[in-house]
Tab-separated table of C-alpha atoms and ligand atoms in Angstrom:
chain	number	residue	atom	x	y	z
A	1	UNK	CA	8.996	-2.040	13.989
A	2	UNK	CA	6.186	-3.290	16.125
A	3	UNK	CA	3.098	-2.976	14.977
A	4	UNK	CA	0.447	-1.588	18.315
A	5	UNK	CA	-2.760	-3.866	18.251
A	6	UNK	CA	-5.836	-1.554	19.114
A	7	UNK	CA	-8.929	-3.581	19.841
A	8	UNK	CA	-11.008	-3.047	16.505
A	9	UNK	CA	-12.754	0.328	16.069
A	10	UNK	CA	-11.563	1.165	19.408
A	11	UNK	CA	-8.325	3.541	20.758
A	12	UNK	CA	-6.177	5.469	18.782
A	13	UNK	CA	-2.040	5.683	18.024
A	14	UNK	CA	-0.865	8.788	17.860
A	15	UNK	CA	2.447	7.794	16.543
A	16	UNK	CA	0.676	6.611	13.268
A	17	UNK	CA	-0.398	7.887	9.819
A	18	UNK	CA	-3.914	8.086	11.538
A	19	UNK	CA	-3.966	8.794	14.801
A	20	UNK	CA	-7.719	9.099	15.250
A	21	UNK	CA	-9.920	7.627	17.231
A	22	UNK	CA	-12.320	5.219	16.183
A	23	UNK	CA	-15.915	5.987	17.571
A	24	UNK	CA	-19.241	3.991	17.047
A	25	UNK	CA	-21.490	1.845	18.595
A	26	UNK	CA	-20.575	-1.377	16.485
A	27	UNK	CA	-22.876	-4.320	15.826
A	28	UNK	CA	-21.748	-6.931	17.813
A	29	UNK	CA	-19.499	-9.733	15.444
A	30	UNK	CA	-21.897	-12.495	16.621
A	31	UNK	CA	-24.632	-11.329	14.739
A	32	UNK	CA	-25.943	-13.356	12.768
A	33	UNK	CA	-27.724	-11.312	10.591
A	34	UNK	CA	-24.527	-8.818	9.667
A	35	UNK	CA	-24.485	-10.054	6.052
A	36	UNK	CA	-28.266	-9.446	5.395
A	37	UNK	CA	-28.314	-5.448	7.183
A	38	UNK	CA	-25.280	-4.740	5.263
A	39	UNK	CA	-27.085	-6.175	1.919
A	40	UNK	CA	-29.822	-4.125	3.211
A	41	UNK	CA	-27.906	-1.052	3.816
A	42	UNK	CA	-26.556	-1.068	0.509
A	43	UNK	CA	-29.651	-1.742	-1.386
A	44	UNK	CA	-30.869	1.344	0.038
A	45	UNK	CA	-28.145	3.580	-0.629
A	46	UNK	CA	-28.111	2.353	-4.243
A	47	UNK	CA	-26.108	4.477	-5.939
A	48	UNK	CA	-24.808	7.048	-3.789
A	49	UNK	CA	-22.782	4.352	-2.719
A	50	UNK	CA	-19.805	2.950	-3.957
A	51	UNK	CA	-18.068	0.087	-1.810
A	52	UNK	CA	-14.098	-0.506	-3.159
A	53	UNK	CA	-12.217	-3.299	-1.777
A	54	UNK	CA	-8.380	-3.848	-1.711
A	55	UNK	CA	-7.017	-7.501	-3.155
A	56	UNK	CA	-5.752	-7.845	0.707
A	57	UNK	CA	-9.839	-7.422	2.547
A	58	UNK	CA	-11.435	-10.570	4.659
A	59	UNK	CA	-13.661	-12.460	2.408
A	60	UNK	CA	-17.261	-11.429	3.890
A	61	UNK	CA	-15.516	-7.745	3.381
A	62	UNK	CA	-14.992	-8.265	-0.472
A	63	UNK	CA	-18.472	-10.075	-1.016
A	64	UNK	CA	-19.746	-6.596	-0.277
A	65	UNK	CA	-17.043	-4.663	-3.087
A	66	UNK	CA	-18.242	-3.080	-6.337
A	67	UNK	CA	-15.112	-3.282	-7.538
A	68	UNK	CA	-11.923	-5.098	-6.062
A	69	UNK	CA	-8.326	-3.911	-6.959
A	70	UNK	CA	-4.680	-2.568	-5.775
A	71	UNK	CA	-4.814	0.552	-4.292
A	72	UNK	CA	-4.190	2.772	-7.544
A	73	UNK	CA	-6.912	1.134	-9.172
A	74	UNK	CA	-9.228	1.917	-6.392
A	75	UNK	CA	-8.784	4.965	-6.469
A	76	UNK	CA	-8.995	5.533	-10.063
A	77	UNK	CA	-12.400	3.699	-9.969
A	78	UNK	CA	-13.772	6.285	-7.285
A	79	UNK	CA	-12.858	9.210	-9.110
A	80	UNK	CA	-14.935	7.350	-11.778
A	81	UNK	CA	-17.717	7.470	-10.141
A	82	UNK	CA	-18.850	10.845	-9.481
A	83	UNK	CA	-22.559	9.965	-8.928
A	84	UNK	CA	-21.514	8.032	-6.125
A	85	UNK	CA	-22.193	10.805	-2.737
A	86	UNK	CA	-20.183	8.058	-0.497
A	87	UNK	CA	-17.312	6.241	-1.385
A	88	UNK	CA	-16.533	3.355	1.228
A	89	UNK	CA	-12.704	2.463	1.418
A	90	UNK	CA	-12.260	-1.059	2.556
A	91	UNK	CA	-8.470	-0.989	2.440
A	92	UNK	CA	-6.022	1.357	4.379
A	93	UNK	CA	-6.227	4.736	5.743
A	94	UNK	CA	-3.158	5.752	2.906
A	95	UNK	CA	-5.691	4.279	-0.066
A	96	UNK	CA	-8.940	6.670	1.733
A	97	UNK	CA	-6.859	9.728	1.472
A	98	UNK	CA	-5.641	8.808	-1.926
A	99	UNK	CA	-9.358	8.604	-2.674
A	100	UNK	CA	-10.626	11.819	-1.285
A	101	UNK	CA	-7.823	13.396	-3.250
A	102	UNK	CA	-8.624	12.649	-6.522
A	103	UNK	CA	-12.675	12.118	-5.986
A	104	UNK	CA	-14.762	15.875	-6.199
A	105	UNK	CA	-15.715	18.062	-3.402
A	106	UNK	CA	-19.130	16.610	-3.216
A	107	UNK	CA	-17.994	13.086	-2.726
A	108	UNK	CA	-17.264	11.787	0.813
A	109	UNK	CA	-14.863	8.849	1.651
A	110	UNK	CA	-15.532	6.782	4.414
A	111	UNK	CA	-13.008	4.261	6.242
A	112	UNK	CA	-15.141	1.998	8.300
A	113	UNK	CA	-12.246	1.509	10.482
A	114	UNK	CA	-9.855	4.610	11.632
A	115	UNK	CA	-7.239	2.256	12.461
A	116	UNK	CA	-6.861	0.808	9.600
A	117	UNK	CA	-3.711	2.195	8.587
A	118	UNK	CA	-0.269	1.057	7.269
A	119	UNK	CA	2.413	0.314	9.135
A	120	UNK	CA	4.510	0.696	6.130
A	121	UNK	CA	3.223	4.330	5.486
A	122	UNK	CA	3.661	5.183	9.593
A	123	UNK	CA	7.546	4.251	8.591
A	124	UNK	CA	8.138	8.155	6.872
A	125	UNK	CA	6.186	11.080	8.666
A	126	UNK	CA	6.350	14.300	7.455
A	127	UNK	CA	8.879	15.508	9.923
A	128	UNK	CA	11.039	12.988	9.252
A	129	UNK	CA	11.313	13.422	5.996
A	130	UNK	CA	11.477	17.291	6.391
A	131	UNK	CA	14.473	16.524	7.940
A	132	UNK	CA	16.058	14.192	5.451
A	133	UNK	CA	15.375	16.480	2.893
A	134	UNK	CA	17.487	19.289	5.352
A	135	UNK	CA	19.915	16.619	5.567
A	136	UNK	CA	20.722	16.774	1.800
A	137	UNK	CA	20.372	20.137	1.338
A	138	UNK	CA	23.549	20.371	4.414
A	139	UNK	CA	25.202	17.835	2.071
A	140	UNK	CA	25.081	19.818	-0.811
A	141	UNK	CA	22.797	16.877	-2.688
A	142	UNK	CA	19.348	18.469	-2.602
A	143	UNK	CA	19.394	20.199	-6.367
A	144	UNK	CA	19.747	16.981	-7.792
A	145	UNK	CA	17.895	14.640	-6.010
A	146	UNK	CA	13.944	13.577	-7.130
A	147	UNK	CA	11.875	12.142	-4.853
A	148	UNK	CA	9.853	9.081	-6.028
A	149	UNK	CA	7.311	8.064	-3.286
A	150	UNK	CA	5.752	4.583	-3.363
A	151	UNK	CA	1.829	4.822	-3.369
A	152	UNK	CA	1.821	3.285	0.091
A	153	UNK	CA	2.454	6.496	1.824
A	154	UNK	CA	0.799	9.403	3.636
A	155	UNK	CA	-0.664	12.594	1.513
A	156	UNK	CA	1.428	14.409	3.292
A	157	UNK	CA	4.558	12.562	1.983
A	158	UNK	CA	2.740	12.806	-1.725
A	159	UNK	CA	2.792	16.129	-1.203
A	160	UNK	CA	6.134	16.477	-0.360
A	161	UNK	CA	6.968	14.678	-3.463
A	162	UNK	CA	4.559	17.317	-5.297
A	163	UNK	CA	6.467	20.006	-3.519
A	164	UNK	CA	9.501	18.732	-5.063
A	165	UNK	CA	8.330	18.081	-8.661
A	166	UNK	CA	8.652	14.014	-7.884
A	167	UNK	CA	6.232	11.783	-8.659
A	168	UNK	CA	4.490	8.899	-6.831
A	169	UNK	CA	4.842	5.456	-8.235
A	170	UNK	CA	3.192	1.924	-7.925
A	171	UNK	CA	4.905	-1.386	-7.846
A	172	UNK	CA	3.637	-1.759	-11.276
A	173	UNK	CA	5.036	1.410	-12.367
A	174	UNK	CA	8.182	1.498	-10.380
A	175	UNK	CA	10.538	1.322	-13.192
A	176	UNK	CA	9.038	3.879	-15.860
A	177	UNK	CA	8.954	6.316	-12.748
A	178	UNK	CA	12.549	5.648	-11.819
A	179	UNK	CA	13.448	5.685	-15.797
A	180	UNK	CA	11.564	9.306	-15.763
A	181	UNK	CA	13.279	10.862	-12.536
A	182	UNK	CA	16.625	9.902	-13.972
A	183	UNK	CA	15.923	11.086	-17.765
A	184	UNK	CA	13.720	13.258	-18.247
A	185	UNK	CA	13.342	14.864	-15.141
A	186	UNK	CA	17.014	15.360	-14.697
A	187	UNK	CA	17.915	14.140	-11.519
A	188	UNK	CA	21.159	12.512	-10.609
A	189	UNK	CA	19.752	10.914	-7.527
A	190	UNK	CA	16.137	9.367	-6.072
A	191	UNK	CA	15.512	9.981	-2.323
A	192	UNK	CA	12.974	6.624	-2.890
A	193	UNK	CA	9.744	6.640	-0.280
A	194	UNK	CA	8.855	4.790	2.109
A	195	UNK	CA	9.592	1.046	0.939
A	196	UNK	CA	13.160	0.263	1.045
A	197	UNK	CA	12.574	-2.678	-0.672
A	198	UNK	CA	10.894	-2.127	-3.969
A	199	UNK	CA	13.028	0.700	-4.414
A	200	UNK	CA	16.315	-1.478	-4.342
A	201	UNK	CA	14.727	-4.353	-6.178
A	202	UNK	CA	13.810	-1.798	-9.022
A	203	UNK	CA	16.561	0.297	-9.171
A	204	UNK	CA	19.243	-3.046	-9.411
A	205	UNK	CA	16.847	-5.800	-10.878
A	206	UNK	CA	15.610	-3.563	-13.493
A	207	UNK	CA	17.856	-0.559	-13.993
A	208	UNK	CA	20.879	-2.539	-13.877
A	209	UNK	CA	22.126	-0.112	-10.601
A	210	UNK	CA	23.991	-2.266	-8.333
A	211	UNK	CA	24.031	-2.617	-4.233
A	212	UNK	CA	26.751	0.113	-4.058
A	213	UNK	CA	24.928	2.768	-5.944
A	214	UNK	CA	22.012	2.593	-3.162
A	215	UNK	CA	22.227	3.691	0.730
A	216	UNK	CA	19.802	3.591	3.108
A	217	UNK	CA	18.723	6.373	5.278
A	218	UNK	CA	17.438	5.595	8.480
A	219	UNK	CA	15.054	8.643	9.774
A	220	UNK	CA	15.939	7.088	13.554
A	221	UNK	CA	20.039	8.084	13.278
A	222	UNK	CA	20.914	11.612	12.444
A	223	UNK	CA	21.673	12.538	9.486
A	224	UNK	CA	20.048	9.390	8.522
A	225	UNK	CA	23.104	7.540	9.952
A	226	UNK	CA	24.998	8.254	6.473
A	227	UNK	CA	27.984	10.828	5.781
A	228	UNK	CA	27.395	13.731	3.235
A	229	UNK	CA	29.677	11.931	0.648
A	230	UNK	CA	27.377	8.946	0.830
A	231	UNK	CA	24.236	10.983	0.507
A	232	UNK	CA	26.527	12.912	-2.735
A	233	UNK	CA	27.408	9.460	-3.887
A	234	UNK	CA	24.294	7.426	-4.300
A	235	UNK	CA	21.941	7.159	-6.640
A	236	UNK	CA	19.139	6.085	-4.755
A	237	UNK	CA	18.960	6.643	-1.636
A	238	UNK	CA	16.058	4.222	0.639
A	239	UNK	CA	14.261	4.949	2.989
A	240	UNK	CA	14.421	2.729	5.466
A	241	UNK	CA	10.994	1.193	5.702
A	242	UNK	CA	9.127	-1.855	4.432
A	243	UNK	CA	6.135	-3.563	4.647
A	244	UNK	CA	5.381	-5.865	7.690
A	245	UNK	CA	3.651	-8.705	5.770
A	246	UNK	CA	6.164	-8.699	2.229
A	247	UNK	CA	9.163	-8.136	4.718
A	248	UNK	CA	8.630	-11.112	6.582
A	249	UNK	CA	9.469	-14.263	3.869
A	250	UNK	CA	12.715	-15.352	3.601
A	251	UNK	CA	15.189	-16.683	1.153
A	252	UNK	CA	14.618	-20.177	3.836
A	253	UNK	CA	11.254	-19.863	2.844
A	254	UNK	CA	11.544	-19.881	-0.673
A	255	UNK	CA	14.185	-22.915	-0.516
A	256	UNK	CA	11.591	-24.782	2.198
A	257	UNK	CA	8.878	-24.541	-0.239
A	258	UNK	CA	10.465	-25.508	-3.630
A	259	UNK	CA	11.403	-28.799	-1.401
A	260	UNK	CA	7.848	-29.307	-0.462
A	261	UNK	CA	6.404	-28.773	-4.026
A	262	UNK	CA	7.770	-30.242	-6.875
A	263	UNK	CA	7.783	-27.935	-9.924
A	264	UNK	CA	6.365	-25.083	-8.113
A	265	UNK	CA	6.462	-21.543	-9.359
A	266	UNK	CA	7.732	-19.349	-6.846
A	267	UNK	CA	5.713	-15.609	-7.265
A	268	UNK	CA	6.733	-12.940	-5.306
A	269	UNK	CA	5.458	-9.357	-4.369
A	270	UNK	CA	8.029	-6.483	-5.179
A	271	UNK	CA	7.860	-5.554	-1.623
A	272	UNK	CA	9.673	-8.751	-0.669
A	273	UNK	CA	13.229	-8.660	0.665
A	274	UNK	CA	15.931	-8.816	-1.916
A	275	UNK	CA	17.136	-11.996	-0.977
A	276	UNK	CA	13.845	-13.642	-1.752
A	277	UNK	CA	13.299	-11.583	-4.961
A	278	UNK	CA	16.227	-13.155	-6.359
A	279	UNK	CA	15.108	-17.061	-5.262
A	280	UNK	CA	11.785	-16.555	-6.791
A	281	UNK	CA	11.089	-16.883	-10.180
A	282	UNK	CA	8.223	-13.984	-11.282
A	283	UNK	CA	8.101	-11.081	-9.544
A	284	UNK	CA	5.133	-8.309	-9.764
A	285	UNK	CA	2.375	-6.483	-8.111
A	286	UNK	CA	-0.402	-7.691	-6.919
A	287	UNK	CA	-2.706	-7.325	-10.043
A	288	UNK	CA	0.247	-8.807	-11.497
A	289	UNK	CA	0.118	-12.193	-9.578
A	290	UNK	CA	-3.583	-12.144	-9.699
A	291	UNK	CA	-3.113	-12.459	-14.040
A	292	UNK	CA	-0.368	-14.962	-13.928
A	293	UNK	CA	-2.218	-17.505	-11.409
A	294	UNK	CA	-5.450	-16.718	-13.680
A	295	UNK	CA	-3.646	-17.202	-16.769
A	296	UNK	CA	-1.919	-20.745	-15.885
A	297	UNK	CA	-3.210	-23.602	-17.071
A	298	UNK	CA	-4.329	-26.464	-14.816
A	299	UNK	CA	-2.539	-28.859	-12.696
A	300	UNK	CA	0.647	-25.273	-12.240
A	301	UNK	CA	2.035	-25.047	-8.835
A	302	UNK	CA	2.311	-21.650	-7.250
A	303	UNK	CA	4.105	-20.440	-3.779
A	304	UNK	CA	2.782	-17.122	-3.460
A	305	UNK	CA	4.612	-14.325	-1.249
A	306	UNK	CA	2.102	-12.041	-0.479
A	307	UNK	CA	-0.784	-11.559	1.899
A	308	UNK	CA	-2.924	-14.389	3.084
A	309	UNK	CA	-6.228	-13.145	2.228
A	310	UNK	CA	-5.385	-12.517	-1.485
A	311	UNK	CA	-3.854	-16.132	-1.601
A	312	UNK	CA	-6.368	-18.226	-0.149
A	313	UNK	CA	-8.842	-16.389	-2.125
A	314	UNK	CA	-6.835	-17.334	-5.642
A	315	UNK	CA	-6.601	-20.887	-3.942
A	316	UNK	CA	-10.002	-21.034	-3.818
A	317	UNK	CA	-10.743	-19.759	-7.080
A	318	UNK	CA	-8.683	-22.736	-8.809
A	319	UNK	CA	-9.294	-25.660	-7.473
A	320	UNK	CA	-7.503	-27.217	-10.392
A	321	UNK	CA	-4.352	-25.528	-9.694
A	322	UNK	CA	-2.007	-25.846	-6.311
A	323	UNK	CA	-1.732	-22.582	-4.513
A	324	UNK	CA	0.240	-22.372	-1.401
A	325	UNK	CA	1.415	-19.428	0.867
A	326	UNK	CA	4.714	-19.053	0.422
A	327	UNK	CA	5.472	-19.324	4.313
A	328	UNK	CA	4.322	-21.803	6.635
A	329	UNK	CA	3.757	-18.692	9.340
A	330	UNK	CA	0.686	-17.090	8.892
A	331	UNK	CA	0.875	-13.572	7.860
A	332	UNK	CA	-2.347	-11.380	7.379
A	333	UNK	CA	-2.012	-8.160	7.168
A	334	UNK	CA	-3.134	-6.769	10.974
A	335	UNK	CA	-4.395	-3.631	9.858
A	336	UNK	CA	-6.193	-4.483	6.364
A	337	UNK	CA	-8.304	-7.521	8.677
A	338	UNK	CA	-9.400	-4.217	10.943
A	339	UNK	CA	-12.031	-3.797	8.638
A	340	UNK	CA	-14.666	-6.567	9.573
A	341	UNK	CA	-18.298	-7.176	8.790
A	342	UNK	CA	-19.247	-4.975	12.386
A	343	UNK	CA	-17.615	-2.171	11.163
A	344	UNK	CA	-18.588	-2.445	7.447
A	345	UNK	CA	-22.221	-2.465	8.463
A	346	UNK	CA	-22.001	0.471	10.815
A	347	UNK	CA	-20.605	2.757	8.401
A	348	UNK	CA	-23.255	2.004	5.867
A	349	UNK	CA	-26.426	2.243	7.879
A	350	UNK	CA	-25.331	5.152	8.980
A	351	UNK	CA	-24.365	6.147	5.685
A	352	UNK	CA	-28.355	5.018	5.027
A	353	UNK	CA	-29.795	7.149	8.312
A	354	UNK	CA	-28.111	9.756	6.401
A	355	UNK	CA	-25.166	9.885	8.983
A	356	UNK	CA	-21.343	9.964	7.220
A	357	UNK	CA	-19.188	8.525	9.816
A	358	UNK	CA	-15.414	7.906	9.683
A	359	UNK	CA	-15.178	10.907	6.992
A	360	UNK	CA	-11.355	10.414	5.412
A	361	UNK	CA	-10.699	14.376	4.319
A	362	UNK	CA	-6.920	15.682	3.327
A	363	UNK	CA	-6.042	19.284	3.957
A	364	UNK	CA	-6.834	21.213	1.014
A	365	UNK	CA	-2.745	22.238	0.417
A	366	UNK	CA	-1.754	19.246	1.043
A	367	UNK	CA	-3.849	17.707	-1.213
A	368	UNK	CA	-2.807	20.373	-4.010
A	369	UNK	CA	0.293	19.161	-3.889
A	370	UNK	CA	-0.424	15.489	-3.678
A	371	UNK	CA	-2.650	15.644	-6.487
A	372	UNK	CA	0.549	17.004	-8.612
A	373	UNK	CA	2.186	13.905	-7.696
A	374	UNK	CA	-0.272	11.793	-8.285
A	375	UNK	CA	-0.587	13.475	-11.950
A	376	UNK	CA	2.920	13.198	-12.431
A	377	UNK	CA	2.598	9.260	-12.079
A	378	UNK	CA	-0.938	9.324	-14.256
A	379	UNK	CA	1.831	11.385	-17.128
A	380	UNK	CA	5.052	8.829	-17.018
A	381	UNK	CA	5.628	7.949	-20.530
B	401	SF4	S1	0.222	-5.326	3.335
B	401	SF4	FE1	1.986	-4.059	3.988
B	401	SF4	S2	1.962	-2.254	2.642
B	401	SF4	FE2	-0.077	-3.264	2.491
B	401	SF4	S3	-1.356	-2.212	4.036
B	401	SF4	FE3	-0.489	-4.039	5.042
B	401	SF4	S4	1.420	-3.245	6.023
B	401	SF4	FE4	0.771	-1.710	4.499
């Protein structure tokens, strides 16, 4: 997967999630004074603003957050907030739409940067998985297969899932939604959206389900590059995507850095190849690693295999504790660091003028049915 580097604010990909253009005349990122006009900005939007910031933002970003979270509880906290006119996303373009989905009609979500997107999310387009979902139904495995789609994904993959009574999960929920697709709901198979890799690390480290029960479809290969037996055969079926940070440590990683650190802890993101689920020794979401590394007394050693942003942060918070990435390479997230301070202060003085820019809307239908998704997850026992 390669990942297309826009200049910031600028350009657009059209083989994205987003595919917008990103207009604006942006501050320039030499100015000193960005800090105090966003301050400014802010102050006089009061509360008809709400700024949310993902675990994963720049520093100077989050100093600017009302609240700070994963991307579920972001977007629980703007639908929270109903006095709040504007809602400013400082995450993803998948987390916005999320947002404007379950936020009312006379709330608008802004995403200071178009481009921000996900180039896990760009991994499973509607069309694609249109077609998968064809592909099973020529199979004969469509009637008993639920899909399960991973937060990180489009609205219109929620509301496929919607369409298909499935439900969305997080990676802190990953196993009560599998557990509900395959008991209560009935199904005898999950077609498991977009991320290959918390799928297969929840459905064999915690369901027991081994390698062989799981195939992975690959939208690029027809038919997903599997015969209708396999597609009968499995019980979860992957798509093939991951995440371009999480998918990027390595079992060598893991091995280089309990040789460097004595002792250390190694705590790894769900998202994280299998291989280097199974060399670390806590795995869990990102609020998840946030409570163990607050929670450890000092002088505890952590590796921590997840993005950079979130880990120097955590290093900085205890100074008393050693906090290392968990790979020597550095790996922020490309598309999260597209929201700077330029862009953040843009969209709220002209949120302050009176001007929304960067307006994140979903279709009403598809929003229907992502919303029945998303309450499906908001119901698992
Ligand atoms: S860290 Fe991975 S899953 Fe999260 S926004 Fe970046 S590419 Fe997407």
């Amino acid at each position: 997967m390669t990942i297309n580097l826009l200049l910031l604010g600028r350009g657009s990909d059209p083989a994205s999630e987003r595919g917008v253009d990103c207009p604006g005349e942006l501050p320039p990122a030499a100015d000193p004074d960005l800090a105090a006009r966003a301050a400014a900005a802010k102050a006089a939007l009061g509360d008809r603003v709400f700024v949310l910031g993902h675990h994963y933002q720049r520093d100077e970003v989050i100093a600017f957050a009302d609240v700070t979270g994963d991307s579920f509880k972001l977007a629980q906290q703007a639908a929270a907030r109903p006095q709040a006119e504007a809602i400013v996303f400082c995450g993803v373009h998948f987390m916005a739409e999320s947002a404007d989905i379950l936020t009312g009609p006379h709330q608008r979500v802004v995403l200071p940067d178009l481009a921000a997107g996900c180039s896990m999310a760009d991994m499973a387009t509607a069309e694609q998985v249109e077609q998968a979902f064809d592909d099973l139904l020529d199979a004969g495995a469509a009637a008993g297969t639920v899909p399960v789609s991973y937060m990180n994904s489009s609205a219109a993959i929620k509301a496929f899932t919607g369409r298909h009574d499935g439900t969305i999960c997080t990676s802190s929920n990953a196993k009560r939604a599998l557990d509900w697709a395959f008991g209560e709901r009935g199904g005898e198979r999950v077609l498991f959206l977009p991320d290959q890799h918390l799928g297969r690390n929840t459905a064999i480290g915690e369901l027991g389900m081994t390698e062989d029960d799981c195939v992975v479809y690959d939208p690029r290969r027809p038919g997903g590059g599997l015969a209708p037996r396999q597609l009968r055969e499995a019980k979860m079926i992957l798509w093939r995507g991951h995440c371009s940070v999480h998918g990027r440590f390595t079992r060598a990683s893991v091995d280089e850095v309990r040789a460097r650190v004595p002792g250390v802890t190694v705590l790894v993101h769900p998202e994280c190849q299998r291989e280097v689920v199974l060399g670390a020794d806590l795995v869990g979401s990102t609020e998840y690693i946030i409570s163990v590394v607050d929670a450890a007394p000092p002088g505890s050693a952590f590796a921590i295999g997840t993005e950079l942003n979130l880990v120097r942060r955590l290093a900085t918070r205890h100074p008393d504790k050693t906090i290392v990435f968990l790979d020597r390479t550095v790996c922020f997230c490309s598309t999260m660091n597209r929201i700077d301070m330029p862009h953040l202060v843009w969209a709220l003085e002209s949120l302050a003028r009176g001007e929304i820019v960067n307006q994140i809307t979903v279709d009403p239908d598809v929003a229907t049915y992502a919303r029945k998704a998303l309450d499906q997850m908001l119901a698992l026992p």
